Amino acid sequence: MELYIFDGSLEGLLTAVFECYRRKSAIVKLVTEDRHVPDVFDSGYHVVSDREKGKRVWKGLCAKLGKDWQLRFYKTYLSEQPEAFQHLLNFARYIIDQPAGASENFAHSDVLAVSQTAQKVHREKHRMEAFVRFQKTGDGIYYAHIEPDFDVLPLLPEHFQNRYADQRWIIYDLKRKYGLYYDLEKTEEIELDEAPQMSIINALPSNLLDPKEELFTLLWQDYFKNTNIKARKNIRLHVRHVPRRYWKYLSEKQG
Amino acid sequence: MYERIREKLGILADAAKYDVSCSSSGSNRKNENKGIGDAEGTGICHTYTEDGRCVSLLKILLTNHCIYDCAFCVSRRSNDIKRAAFTVDEVVELTMNFYRRNYIEGLFLSSGIFKDADYTMERLVCIVKKLRQEERFNGYIHLKTIPGASDELLREAGLFADRMSINLEMPTETGLKLLAPEKSHAEVKKPLKYIQNSITQFENEKALIKSVPRFVPAGQSTQIVVGATPETDKEIMHTAHAFYQNFSLKRVYYSGYIPISNDSRLPVIGSQPPLIRENRLYQADWLMRFYGFKVQEILNDVHPNLEADVDPKLSWALRNLDQFPVDINTADYYMILRVPGIGVASALKIVQARKFNRLYESHLRKLGIAFRKARHFIRYADSPMQLKEFEAGHIKGLILSESKSKYQKNPDNQLSIF
């Protein structure tokens, strides 16, 4: 077994796949720099991220994977999980070595793991599409922040751009400290020098908000209460659909 | 000002909550005009109420004033409750502002009947028209058809709405006559048929001319109230089946009746809504629509009611043990779909994966099937040798003893109503 150390980037991961072939490594254990604990006996091989090598691997994969699997590969990468990186490396090698169509072998442990991790990331992306709550600021921008379990921000622009084509908006990831800004033309990644301070848990300070914002928050909270049927109360089901860790970002849960 | 709009929303959201339809998918309305909203893809549940139901649309009544006196309805004429009505602008403003903040996918608009059907329907049409034309709103709109409204108004509504629906209310004509003497199923069938024909007509025209406008792109649905009248599950599902067939409905919703009046014809206030029964009906509906079951296989004269303690798929399997075990490595896809504990996604994965290698228990466990349940009905590469076939009661006992079903503790309190 050989130990490969990479920088955690997608380019680095694809480069690592390239290096497996160039160096004819049979079994490779992949680890990111920040998780690597140097060992006297095994210093490991440091993968140097390389655009060209990465591209070649990606092209090779695309030749054998449909669009849906290409996206699954990317989503699994965004999970940021160490074991997912290992599965992606193994998966890539398996796909390259096999004739096209091997991605349908769900009994293969790496195929299954990539598919299941991608599904988890997809679910988190979908949750963000559902649970983002914009607040209209004084200057007319709709602002929301999130802290998703996985780094799903790169998967969101299309959805929100299609939907909110006529309003400017920002979605900011507090955990990873970057966001998306749509300016009516295009969506760009942004970093705020200072993320806005929160007055109560999910609200911007009232001096930053549009004067009518408070009314719509109230109306939404009223609506949430009134549409509930008490005779059918089922908190267990409620929590299954809206896990507690998201509550602090949901304005209807603050009322 | 604040207080009045809050009060109205309170009353008119409260009155609309018994309509269980919540879908916001199945349309094809793209945001092409740089306006707001996109109802093209799958729907999104933006939150869930504490009773566990999805909130995807702003579901409100235009008014809860009503000239009818249907015993099962909160808004019935004789009920002593606060009344309110939104203006057209108020509904438009609420919808737009909720949508812009990503609270909702769109609007579900229903109404009590003000003066007559057309007068009410006209106002509903006015709201959708304003949303589409003035606000350039492309979000989802589900419009409730007012029984008795004229064809012209239905047609106009259909040009702006994504989905239309009209509730059957009671599963049989007799049940409906008992509780709402002024209504009939025939009155529901007429607009359903009209919209269905118009959808087909627009589709045919679309094949010839590209510029034909959309007409109810997400189709029609209906709702059946369960447990207010004494129909069997068989009667309910056969009605649903007939409506799926005859009116190409997208969905039938089943709503467990929640007692809201002291009417002697209805279950008394405080009795539990038949939640398990409702859940089983949805499962049966699913089997019909996605699993290739015929309604007669699930419910028939010998078996007129769904069981509370096991789901309808397991129940069917236990009654048809001669069709099992199913060999995972050779059986056809539809037979694999019939195995209790295997859903559509895992059935597809099984069929894909077995092209590469024979499937063993370890594979099946990882693929996401409910193995403990399924194992009684399948054979796989390393199936244990079985000396004798178990009988149905024994298998059911094994499955129930291993499951953590929330229904197990009180399996009887539901069916005893009848």
PDB file of C-alpha atoms in Angstrom, chain A:
ATOM      1  CA  MET A   1       0.000   0.000   0.000  1.00  0.00           C
ATOM      2  CA  GLU A   2       1.172   3.500  -0.784  1.00  0.00           C
ATOM      3  CA  LEU A   3       0.173   6.666   1.000  1.00  0.00           C
ATOM      4  CA  TYR A   4      -0.753   9.663  -1.208  1.00  0.00           C
ATOM      5  CA  ILE A   5      -1.070  13.109   0.308  1.00  0.00           C
ATOM      6  CA  PHE A   6      -3.010  15.775  -1.627  1.00  0.00           C
ATOM      7  CA  ASP A   7      -4.153  19.349  -1.012  1.00  0.00           C
ATOM      8  CA  GLY A   8      -7.885  18.553  -0.756  1.00  0.00           C
ATOM      9  CA  SER A   9      -8.819  20.197  -4.068  1.00  0.00           C
ATOM     10  CA  LEU A  10     -10.739  18.433  -6.807  1.00  0.00           C
ATOM     11  CA  GLU A  11      -7.824  19.089  -9.139  1.00  0.00           C
ATOM     12  CA  GLY A  12      -5.529  17.463  -6.600  1.00  0.00           C
ATOM     13  CA  LEU A  13      -7.768  14.431  -6.304  1.00  0.00           C
ATOM     14  CA  LEU A  14      -7.842  13.958 -10.063  1.00  0.00           C
ATOM     15  CA  THR A  15      -4.082  14.443 -10.208  1.00  0.00           C
ATOM     16  CA  ALA A  16      -3.739  11.704  -7.595  1.00  0.00           C
ATOM     17  CA  VAL A  17      -5.641   9.358  -9.908  1.00  0.00           C
ATOM     18  CA  PHE A  18      -3.224  10.252 -12.699  1.00  0.00           C
ATOM     19  CA  GLU A  19      -0.244   9.552 -10.468  1.00  0.00           C
ATOM     20  CA  CYS A  20      -1.601   6.101  -9.558  1.00  0.00           C
ATOM     21  CA  TYR A  21      -1.197   5.123 -13.204  1.00  0.00           C
ATOM     22  CA  ARG A  22       2.081   6.906 -13.825  1.00  0.00           C
ATOM     23  CA  ARG A  23       3.680   5.395 -10.740  1.00  0.00           C
ATOM     24  CA  LYS A  24       1.956   2.048 -11.245  1.00  0.00           C
ATOM     25  CA  SER A  25       0.729   2.011  -7.653  1.00  0.00           C
ATOM     26  CA  ALA A  26      -1.393  -0.999  -6.861  1.00  0.00           C
ATOM     27  CA  ILE A  27      -3.161   0.056  -3.690  1.00  0.00           C
ATOM     28  CA  VAL A  28      -3.279   3.679  -2.657  1.00  0.00           C
ATOM     29  CA  LYS A  29      -4.456   5.288   0.539  1.00  0.00           C
ATOM     30  CA  LEU A  30      -5.399   8.898  -0.061  1.00  0.00           C
ATOM     31  CA  VAL A  31      -5.241  11.546   2.639  1.00  0.00           C
ATOM     32  CA  THR A  32      -5.463  15.343   2.713  1.00  0.00           C
ATOM     33  CA  GLU A  33      -2.548  17.445   3.924  1.00  0.00           C
ATOM     34  CA  ASP A  34      -4.380  18.799   6.937  1.00  0.00           C
ATOM     35  CA  ARG A  35      -5.278  15.305   8.145  1.00  0.00           C
ATOM     36  CA  HIS A  36      -1.913  13.738   7.443  1.00  0.00           C
ATOM     37  CA  VAL A  37       0.150  12.874  10.483  1.00  0.00           C
ATOM     38  CA  PRO A  38       3.742  12.337   9.315  1.00  0.00           C
ATOM     39  CA  ASP A  39       5.159   8.975  10.199  1.00  0.00           C
ATOM     40  CA  VAL A  40       8.861   8.106  10.504  1.00  0.00           C
ATOM     41  CA  PHE A  41       8.478   4.923   8.492  1.00  0.00           C
ATOM     42  CA  ASP A  42       6.152   6.109   5.756  1.00  0.00           C
ATOM     43  CA  SER A  43       6.598   9.678   4.595  1.00  0.00           C
ATOM     44  CA  GLY A  44       4.059   9.203   1.819  1.00  0.00           C
ATOM     45  CA  TYR A  45       3.961  10.577  -1.682  1.00  0.00           C
ATOM     46  CA  HIS A  46       3.005  14.248  -2.033  1.00  0.00           C
ATOM     47  CA  VAL A  47       0.702  14.801  -4.984  1.00  0.00           C
ATOM     48  CA  VAL A  48       1.295  18.157  -6.647  1.00  0.00           C
ATOM     49  CA  SER A  49      -2.017  19.395  -8.062  1.00  0.00           C
ATOM     50  CA  ASP A  50      -1.634  19.751 -11.785  1.00  0.00           C
ATOM     51  CA  ARG A  51      -4.234  21.262 -14.034  1.00  0.00           C
ATOM     52  CA  GLU A  52      -3.293  19.274 -17.145  1.00  0.00           C
ATOM     53  CA  LYS A  53      -3.124  15.921 -15.399  1.00  0.00           C
ATOM     54  CA  GLY A  54      -6.413  16.593 -13.665  1.00  0.00           C
ATOM     55  CA  LYS A  55      -8.055  17.499 -16.929  1.00  0.00           C
ATOM     56  CA  ARG A  56      -6.834  14.338 -18.621  1.00  0.00           C
ATOM     57  CA  VAL A  57      -8.289  12.170 -15.880  1.00  0.00           C
ATOM     58  CA  TRP A  58     -11.583  14.048 -15.934  1.00  0.00           C
ATOM     59  CA  LYS A  59     -11.790  13.672 -19.700  1.00  0.00           C
ATOM     60  CA  GLY A  60     -11.135   9.969 -19.371  1.00  0.00           C
ATOM     61  CA  LEU A  61     -13.854   9.641 -16.766  1.00  0.00           C
ATOM     62  CA  CYS A  62     -16.348  11.664 -18.797  1.00  0.00           C
ATOM     63  CA  ALA A  63     -15.811   9.330 -21.737  1.00  0.00           C
ATOM     64  CA  LYS A  64     -17.138   6.485 -19.617  1.00  0.00           C
ATOM     65  CA  LEU A  65     -19.620   8.235 -17.332  1.00  0.00           C
ATOM     66  CA  GLY A  66     -22.979   9.736 -18.203  1.00  0.00           C
ATOM     67  CA  LYS A  67     -23.875  13.284 -17.146  1.00  0.00           C
ATOM     68  CA  ASP A  68     -25.621  12.002 -14.032  1.00  0.00           C
ATOM     69  CA  TRP A  69     -22.503  10.179 -12.830  1.00  0.00           C
ATOM     70  CA  GLN A  70     -20.246  13.132 -13.596  1.00  0.00           C
ATOM     71  CA  LEU A  71     -22.473  15.204 -11.332  1.00  0.00           C
ATOM     72  CA  ARG A  72     -22.479  12.473  -8.676  1.00  0.00           C
ATOM     73  CA  PHE A  73     -18.695  12.482  -8.711  1.00  0.00           C
ATOM     74  CA  TYR A  74     -18.663  16.235  -8.103  1.00  0.00           C
ATOM     75  CA  LYS A  75     -21.322  16.065  -5.399  1.00  0.00           C
ATOM     76  CA  THR A  76     -19.437  13.349  -3.549  1.00  0.00           C
ATOM     77  CA  TYR A  77     -16.347  15.538  -3.673  1.00  0.00           C
ATOM     78  CA  LEU A  78     -18.337  18.399  -2.096  1.00  0.00           C
ATOM     79  CA  SER A  79     -19.175  16.189   0.887  1.00  0.00           C
ATOM     80  CA  GLU A  80     -15.708  17.111   2.250  1.00  0.00           C
ATOM     81  CA  GLN A  81     -15.509  13.720   3.919  1.00  0.00           C
ATOM     82  CA  PRO A  82     -12.107  11.995   4.081  1.00  0.00           C
ATOM     83  CA  GLU A  83     -13.551   8.559   3.295  1.00  0.00           C
ATOM     84  CA  ALA A  84     -15.380  10.035   0.293  1.00  0.00           C
ATOM     85  CA  PHE A  85     -12.066  11.140  -1.232  1.00  0.00           C
ATOM     86  CA  GLN A  86     -10.790   7.586  -0.920  1.00  0.00           C
ATOM     87  CA  HIS A  87     -13.932   6.195  -2.544  1.00  0.00           C
ATOM     88  CA  LEU A  88     -13.632   8.707  -5.400  1.00  0.00           C
ATOM     89  CA  LEU A  89     -10.049   7.659  -6.082  1.00  0.00           C
ATOM     90  CA  ASN A  90     -10.979   3.975  -6.086  1.00  0.00           C
ATOM     91  CA  PHE A  91     -14.098   4.664  -8.130  1.00  0.00           C
ATOM     92  CA  ALA A  92     -12.160   6.617 -10.755  1.00  0.00           C
ATOM     93  CA  ARG A  93      -9.618   3.816 -11.123  1.00  0.00           C
ATOM     94  CA  TYR A  94     -12.342   1.206 -11.356  1.00  0.00           C
ATOM     95  CA  ILE A  95     -14.186   3.137 -14.068  1.00  0.00           C
ATOM     96  CA  ILE A  96     -11.022   3.764 -16.066  1.00  0.00           C
ATOM     97  CA  ASP A  97     -10.036   0.092 -15.908  1.00  0.00           C
ATOM     98  CA  GLN A  98     -13.439  -1.282 -16.869  1.00  0.00           C
ATOM     99  CA  PRO A  99     -15.398  -1.002 -20.087  1.00  0.00           C
ATOM    100  CA  ALA A 100     -18.055   1.745 -20.180  1.00  0.00           C
ATOM    101  CA  GLY A 101     -21.169   0.976 -18.136  1.00  0.00           C
ATOM    102  CA  ALA A 102     -19.338  -0.209 -15.025  1.00  0.00           C
ATOM    103  CA  SER A 103     -20.892   2.651 -13.028  1.00  0.00           C
ATOM    104  CA  GLU A 104     -24.117   0.654 -12.919  1.00  0.00           C
ATOM    105  CA  ASN A 105     -22.484  -2.038 -10.799  1.00  0.00           C
ATOM    106  CA  PHE A 106     -24.126  -1.045  -7.534  1.00  0.00           C
ATOM    107  CA  ALA A 107     -22.778  -4.155  -5.853  1.00  0.00           C
ATOM    108  CA  HIS A 108     -19.253  -2.654  -6.107  1.00  0.00           C
ATOM    109  CA  SER A 109     -18.463  -0.970  -2.822  1.00  0.00           C
ATOM    110  CA  ASP A 110     -16.956   2.221  -4.280  1.00  0.00           C
ATOM    111  CA  VAL A 111     -19.724   2.627  -6.854  1.00  0.00           C
ATOM    112  CA  LEU A 112     -22.289   2.259  -4.115  1.00  0.00           C
ATOM    113  CA  ALA A 113     -20.442   4.603  -1.751  1.00  0.00           C
ATOM    114  CA  VAL A 114     -20.106   7.341  -4.389  1.00  0.00           C
ATOM    115  CA  SER A 115     -23.754   6.988  -5.295  1.00  0.00           C
ATOM    116  CA  GLN A 116     -24.881   7.108  -1.672  1.00  0.00           C
ATOM    117  CA  THR A 117     -22.662  10.022  -0.698  1.00  0.00           C
ATOM    118  CA  ALA A 118     -23.800  11.960  -3.761  1.00  0.00           C
ATOM    119  CA  GLN A 119     -27.358  11.317  -2.648  1.00  0.00           C
ATOM    120  CA  LYS A 120     -26.611  12.736   0.807  1.00  0.00           C
ATOM    121  CA  VAL A 121     -25.072  15.850  -0.694  1.00  0.00           C
ATOM    122  CA  HIS A 122     -27.997  16.155  -3.053  1.00  0.00           C
ATOM    123  CA  ARG A 123     -30.395  15.989  -0.130  1.00  0.00           C
ATOM    124  CA  GLU A 124     -28.501  18.757   1.628  1.00  0.00           C
ATOM    125  CA  LYS A 125     -28.570  20.878  -1.529  1.00  0.00           C
ATOM    126  CA  HIS A 126     -32.303  20.326  -1.769  1.00  0.00           C
ATOM    127  CA  ARG A 127     -32.712  21.293   1.873  1.00  0.00           C
ATOM    128  CA  MET A 128     -30.905  24.535   1.245  1.00  0.00           C
ATOM    129  CA  GLU A 129     -33.231  25.251  -1.658  1.00  0.00           C
ATOM    130  CA  ALA A 130     -36.094  24.723   0.758  1.00  0.00           C
ATOM    131  CA  PHE A 131     -34.809  26.252   3.982  1.00  0.00           C
ATOM    132  CA  VAL A 132     -33.154  29.451   2.794  1.00  0.00           C
ATOM    133  CA  ARG A 133     -35.139  32.363   4.230  1.00  0.00           C
ATOM    134  CA  PHE A 134     -34.391  35.676   2.597  1.00  0.00           C
ATOM    135  CA  GLN A 135     -34.714  38.952   4.440  1.00  0.00           C
ATOM    136  CA  LYS A 136     -35.118  42.092   2.406  1.00  0.00           C
ATOM    137  CA  THR A 137     -32.527  44.686   3.359  1.00  0.00           C
ATOM    138  CA  GLY A 138     -32.898  48.460   3.233  1.00  0.00           C
ATOM    139  CA  ASP A 139     -31.091  48.608  -0.085  1.00  0.00           C
ATOM    140  CA  GLY A 140     -33.361  46.012  -1.680  1.00  0.00           C
ATOM    141  CA  ILE A 141     -31.061  42.980  -1.570  1.00  0.00           C
ATOM    142  CA  TYR A 142     -32.564  39.724  -0.330  1.00  0.00           C
ATOM    143  CA  TYR A 143     -30.098  38.236   2.142  1.00  0.00           C
ATOM    144  CA  ALA A 144     -29.907  34.782   3.702  1.00  0.00           C
ATOM    145  CA  HIS A 145     -27.249  32.782   5.435  1.00  0.00           C
ATOM    146  CA  ILE A 146     -26.824  29.057   5.853  1.00  0.00           C
ATOM    147  CA  GLU A 147     -24.488  26.520   7.453  1.00  0.00           C
ATOM    148  CA  PRO A 148     -24.951  23.362   5.406  1.00  0.00           C
ATOM    149  CA  ASP A 149     -23.448  20.042   6.467  1.00  0.00           C
ATOM    150  CA  PHE A 150     -21.665  19.803   3.115  1.00  0.00           C
ATOM    151  CA  ASP A 151     -20.231  22.466   0.849  1.00  0.00           C
ATOM    152  CA  VAL A 152     -23.308  22.731  -1.376  1.00  0.00           C
ATOM    153  CA  LEU A 153     -23.100  26.414  -2.316  1.00  0.00           C
ATOM    154  CA  PRO A 154     -21.534  25.646  -5.736  1.00  0.00           C
ATOM    155  CA  LEU A 155     -24.629  23.582  -6.571  1.00  0.00           C
ATOM    156  CA  LEU A 156     -27.094  26.378  -5.857  1.00  0.00           C
ATOM    157  CA  PRO A 157     -26.669  29.243  -8.365  1.00  0.00           C
ATOM    158  CA  GLU A 158     -28.791  27.827 -11.159  1.00  0.00           C
ATOM    159  CA  HIS A 159     -31.778  27.127  -8.962  1.00  0.00           C
ATOM    160  CA  PHE A 160     -31.918  30.540  -7.321  1.00  0.00           C
ATOM    161  CA  GLN A 161     -31.001  32.415 -10.464  1.00  0.00           C
ATOM    162  CA  ASN A 162     -33.855  30.828 -12.402  1.00  0.00           C
ATOM    163  CA  ARG A 163     -36.243  31.547  -9.634  1.00  0.00           C
ATOM    164  CA  TYR A 164     -35.280  35.010  -8.497  1.00  0.00           C
ATOM    165  CA  ALA A 165     -34.275  36.546 -11.801  1.00  0.00           C
ATOM    166  CA  ASP A 166     -35.654  39.994 -10.957  1.00  0.00           C
ATOM    167  CA  GLN A 167     -34.295  40.502  -7.450  1.00  0.00           C
ATOM    168  CA  ARG A 168     -30.737  40.813  -6.154  1.00  0.00           C
ATOM    169  CA  TRP A 169     -29.838  38.230  -3.532  1.00  0.00           C
ATOM    170  CA  ILE A 170     -27.024  36.921  -1.373  1.00  0.00           C
ATOM    171  CA  ILE A 171     -26.731  33.467   0.138  1.00  0.00           C
ATOM    172  CA  TYR A 172     -23.863  33.288   2.595  1.00  0.00           C
ATOM    173  CA  ASP A 173     -22.276  30.189   4.098  1.00  0.00           C
ATOM    174  CA  LEU A 174     -21.261  31.163   7.628  1.00  0.00           C
ATOM    175  CA  LYS A 175     -19.317  27.974   8.200  1.00  0.00           C
ATOM    176  CA  ARG A 176     -17.149  28.184   5.084  1.00  0.00           C
ATOM    177  CA  LYS A 177     -17.104  31.978   4.994  1.00  0.00           C
ATOM    178  CA  TYR A 178     -18.107  32.620   1.415  1.00  0.00           C
ATOM    179  CA  GLY A 179     -21.316  33.323  -0.408  1.00  0.00           C
ATOM    180  CA  LEU A 180     -23.156  33.810  -3.674  1.00  0.00           C
ATOM    181  CA  TYR A 181     -24.267  37.183  -4.956  1.00  0.00           C
ATOM    182  CA  TYR A 182     -26.704  37.595  -7.836  1.00  0.00           C
ATOM    183  CA  ASP A 183     -26.716  41.097  -9.341  1.00  0.00           C
ATOM    184  CA  LEU A 184     -29.621  40.618 -11.827  1.00  0.00           C
ATOM    185  CA  GLU A 185     -27.169  39.496 -14.511  1.00  0.00           C
ATOM    186  CA  LYS A 186     -24.955  36.796 -13.068  1.00  0.00           C
ATOM    187  CA  THR A 187     -24.103  34.986  -9.854  1.00  0.00           C
ATOM    188  CA  GLU A 188     -20.632  35.369  -8.363  1.00  0.00           C
ATOM    189  CA  GLU A 189     -18.807  34.027  -5.374  1.00  0.00           C
ATOM    190  CA  ILE A 190     -18.172  36.651  -2.745  1.00  0.00           C
ATOM    191  CA  GLU A 191     -16.456  36.929   0.586  1.00  0.00           C
ATOM    192  CA  LEU A 192     -17.749  39.409   3.113  1.00  0.00           C
ATOM    193  CA  ASP A 193     -15.086  41.140   5.202  1.00  0.00           C
ATOM    194  CA  GLU A 194     -17.447  40.968   8.059  1.00  0.00           C
ATOM    195  CA  ALA A 195     -20.547  38.790   7.955  1.00  0.00           C
ATOM    196  CA  PRO A 196     -23.481  40.870   9.186  1.00  0.00           C
ATOM    197  CA  GLN A 197     -24.036  40.617  12.901  1.00  0.00           C
ATOM    198  CA  MET A 198     -27.179  38.837  13.955  1.00  0.00           C
ATOM    199  CA  SER A 199     -29.498  40.500  16.420  1.00  0.00           C
ATOM    200  CA  ILE A 200     -31.654  37.500  17.176  1.00  0.00           C
ATOM    201  CA  ILE A 201     -30.704  34.141  15.805  1.00  0.00           C
ATOM    202  CA  ASN A 202     -31.840  34.360  12.227  1.00  0.00           C
ATOM    203  CA  ALA A 203     -32.340  38.070  11.727  1.00  0.00           C
ATOM    204  CA  LEU A 204     -30.267  40.921  10.496  1.00  0.00           C
ATOM    205  CA  PRO A 205     -30.332  43.947  12.816  1.00  0.00           C
ATOM    206  CA  SER A 206     -33.506  45.916  12.161  1.00  0.00           C
ATOM    207  CA  ASN A 207     -31.607  49.024  11.048  1.00  0.00           C
ATOM    208  CA  LEU A 208     -30.397  47.066   7.998  1.00  0.00           C
ATOM    209  CA  LEU A 209     -33.840  45.811   7.040  1.00  0.00           C
ATOM    210  CA  ASP A 210     -36.588  47.056   4.801  1.00  0.00           C
ATOM    211  CA  PRO A 211     -39.323  48.665   6.939  1.00  0.00           C
ATOM    212  CA  LYS A 212     -41.892  46.034   5.901  1.00  0.00           C
ATOM    213  CA  GLU A 213     -39.657  43.077   6.612  1.00  0.00           C
ATOM    214  CA  GLU A 214     -40.903  42.669  10.157  1.00  0.00           C
ATOM    215  CA  LEU A 215     -44.522  42.427   8.954  1.00  0.00           C
ATOM    216  CA  PHE A 216     -43.790  39.645   6.496  1.00  0.00           C
ATOM    217  CA  THR A 217     -41.842  37.673   9.090  1.00  0.00           C
ATOM    218  CA  LEU A 218     -44.819  37.997  11.420  1.00  0.00           C
ATOM    219  CA  LEU A 219     -47.302  37.008   8.719  1.00  0.00           C
ATOM    220  CA  TRP A 220     -45.212  33.981   7.849  1.00  0.00           C
ATOM    221  CA  GLN A 221     -45.053  32.933  11.505  1.00  0.00           C
ATOM    222  CA  ASP A 222     -48.827  33.417  11.812  1.00  0.00           C
ATOM    223  CA  TYR A 223     -49.380  31.368   8.706  1.00  0.00           C
ATOM    224  CA  PHE A 224     -47.159  28.579   9.977  1.00  0.00           C
ATOM    225  CA  LYS A 225     -49.164  28.402  13.208  1.00  0.00           C
ATOM    226  CA  ASN A 226     -52.588  28.607  11.654  1.00  0.00           C
ATOM    227  CA  THR A 227     -52.040  25.974   9.028  1.00  0.00           C
ATOM    228  CA  ASN A 228     -51.186  23.384  11.668  1.00  0.00           C
ATOM    229  CA  ILE A 229     -53.921  20.918  12.663  1.00  0.00           C
ATOM    230  CA  LYS A 230     -53.658  20.309  16.388  1.00  0.00           C
ATOM    231  CA  ALA A 231     -55.704  17.095  16.334  1.00  0.00           C
ATOM    232  CA  ARG A 232     -53.032  15.577  14.098  1.00  0.00           C
ATOM    233  CA  LYS A 233     -50.005  16.673  16.100  1.00  0.00           C
ATOM    234  CA  ASN A 234     -46.984  14.533  15.205  1.00  0.00           C
ATOM    235  CA  ILE A 235     -43.747  16.107  16.358  1.00  0.00           C
ATOM    236  CA  ARG A 236     -41.694  13.035  15.529  1.00  0.00           C
ATOM    237  CA  LEU A 237     -42.663  13.344  11.886  1.00  0.00           C
ATOM    238  CA  HIS A 238     -42.120  17.093  11.991  1.00  0.00           C
ATOM    239  CA  VAL A 239     -38.573  16.693  13.273  1.00  0.00           C
ATOM    240  CA  ARG A 240     -37.802  14.005  10.740  1.00  0.00           C
ATOM    241  CA  HIS A 241     -38.644  16.424   7.950  1.00  0.00           C
ATOM    242  CA  VAL A 242     -37.142  19.524   9.571  1.00  0.00           C
ATOM    243  CA  PRO A 243     -34.160  18.336  11.649  1.00  0.00           C
ATOM    244  CA  ARG A 244     -33.489  20.492  14.683  1.00  0.00           C
ATOM    245  CA  ARG A 245     -30.110  21.676  13.475  1.00  0.00           C
ATOM    246  CA  TYR A 246     -31.882  23.779  10.824  1.00  0.00           C
ATOM    247  CA  TRP A 247     -34.377  25.423  13.144  1.00  0.00           C
ATOM    248  CA  LYS A 248     -32.268  28.445  13.982  1.00  0.00           C
ATOM    249  CA  TYR A 249     -32.329  29.492  10.343  1.00  0.00           C
ATOM    250  CA  LEU A 250     -36.073  29.102   9.889  1.00  0.00           C
ATOM    251  CA  SER A 251     -37.960  32.285  10.655  1.00  0.00           C
ATOM    252  CA  GLU A 252     -41.187  30.352  11.275  1.00  0.00           C
ATOM    253  CA  LYS A 253     -39.488  28.535  14.153  1.00  0.00           C
ATOM    254  CA  GLN A 254     -38.596  31.808  15.909  1.00  0.00           C
ATOM    255  CA  GLY A 255     -42.153  33.067  16.510  1.00  0.00           C
TER     256      GLY A 255
END
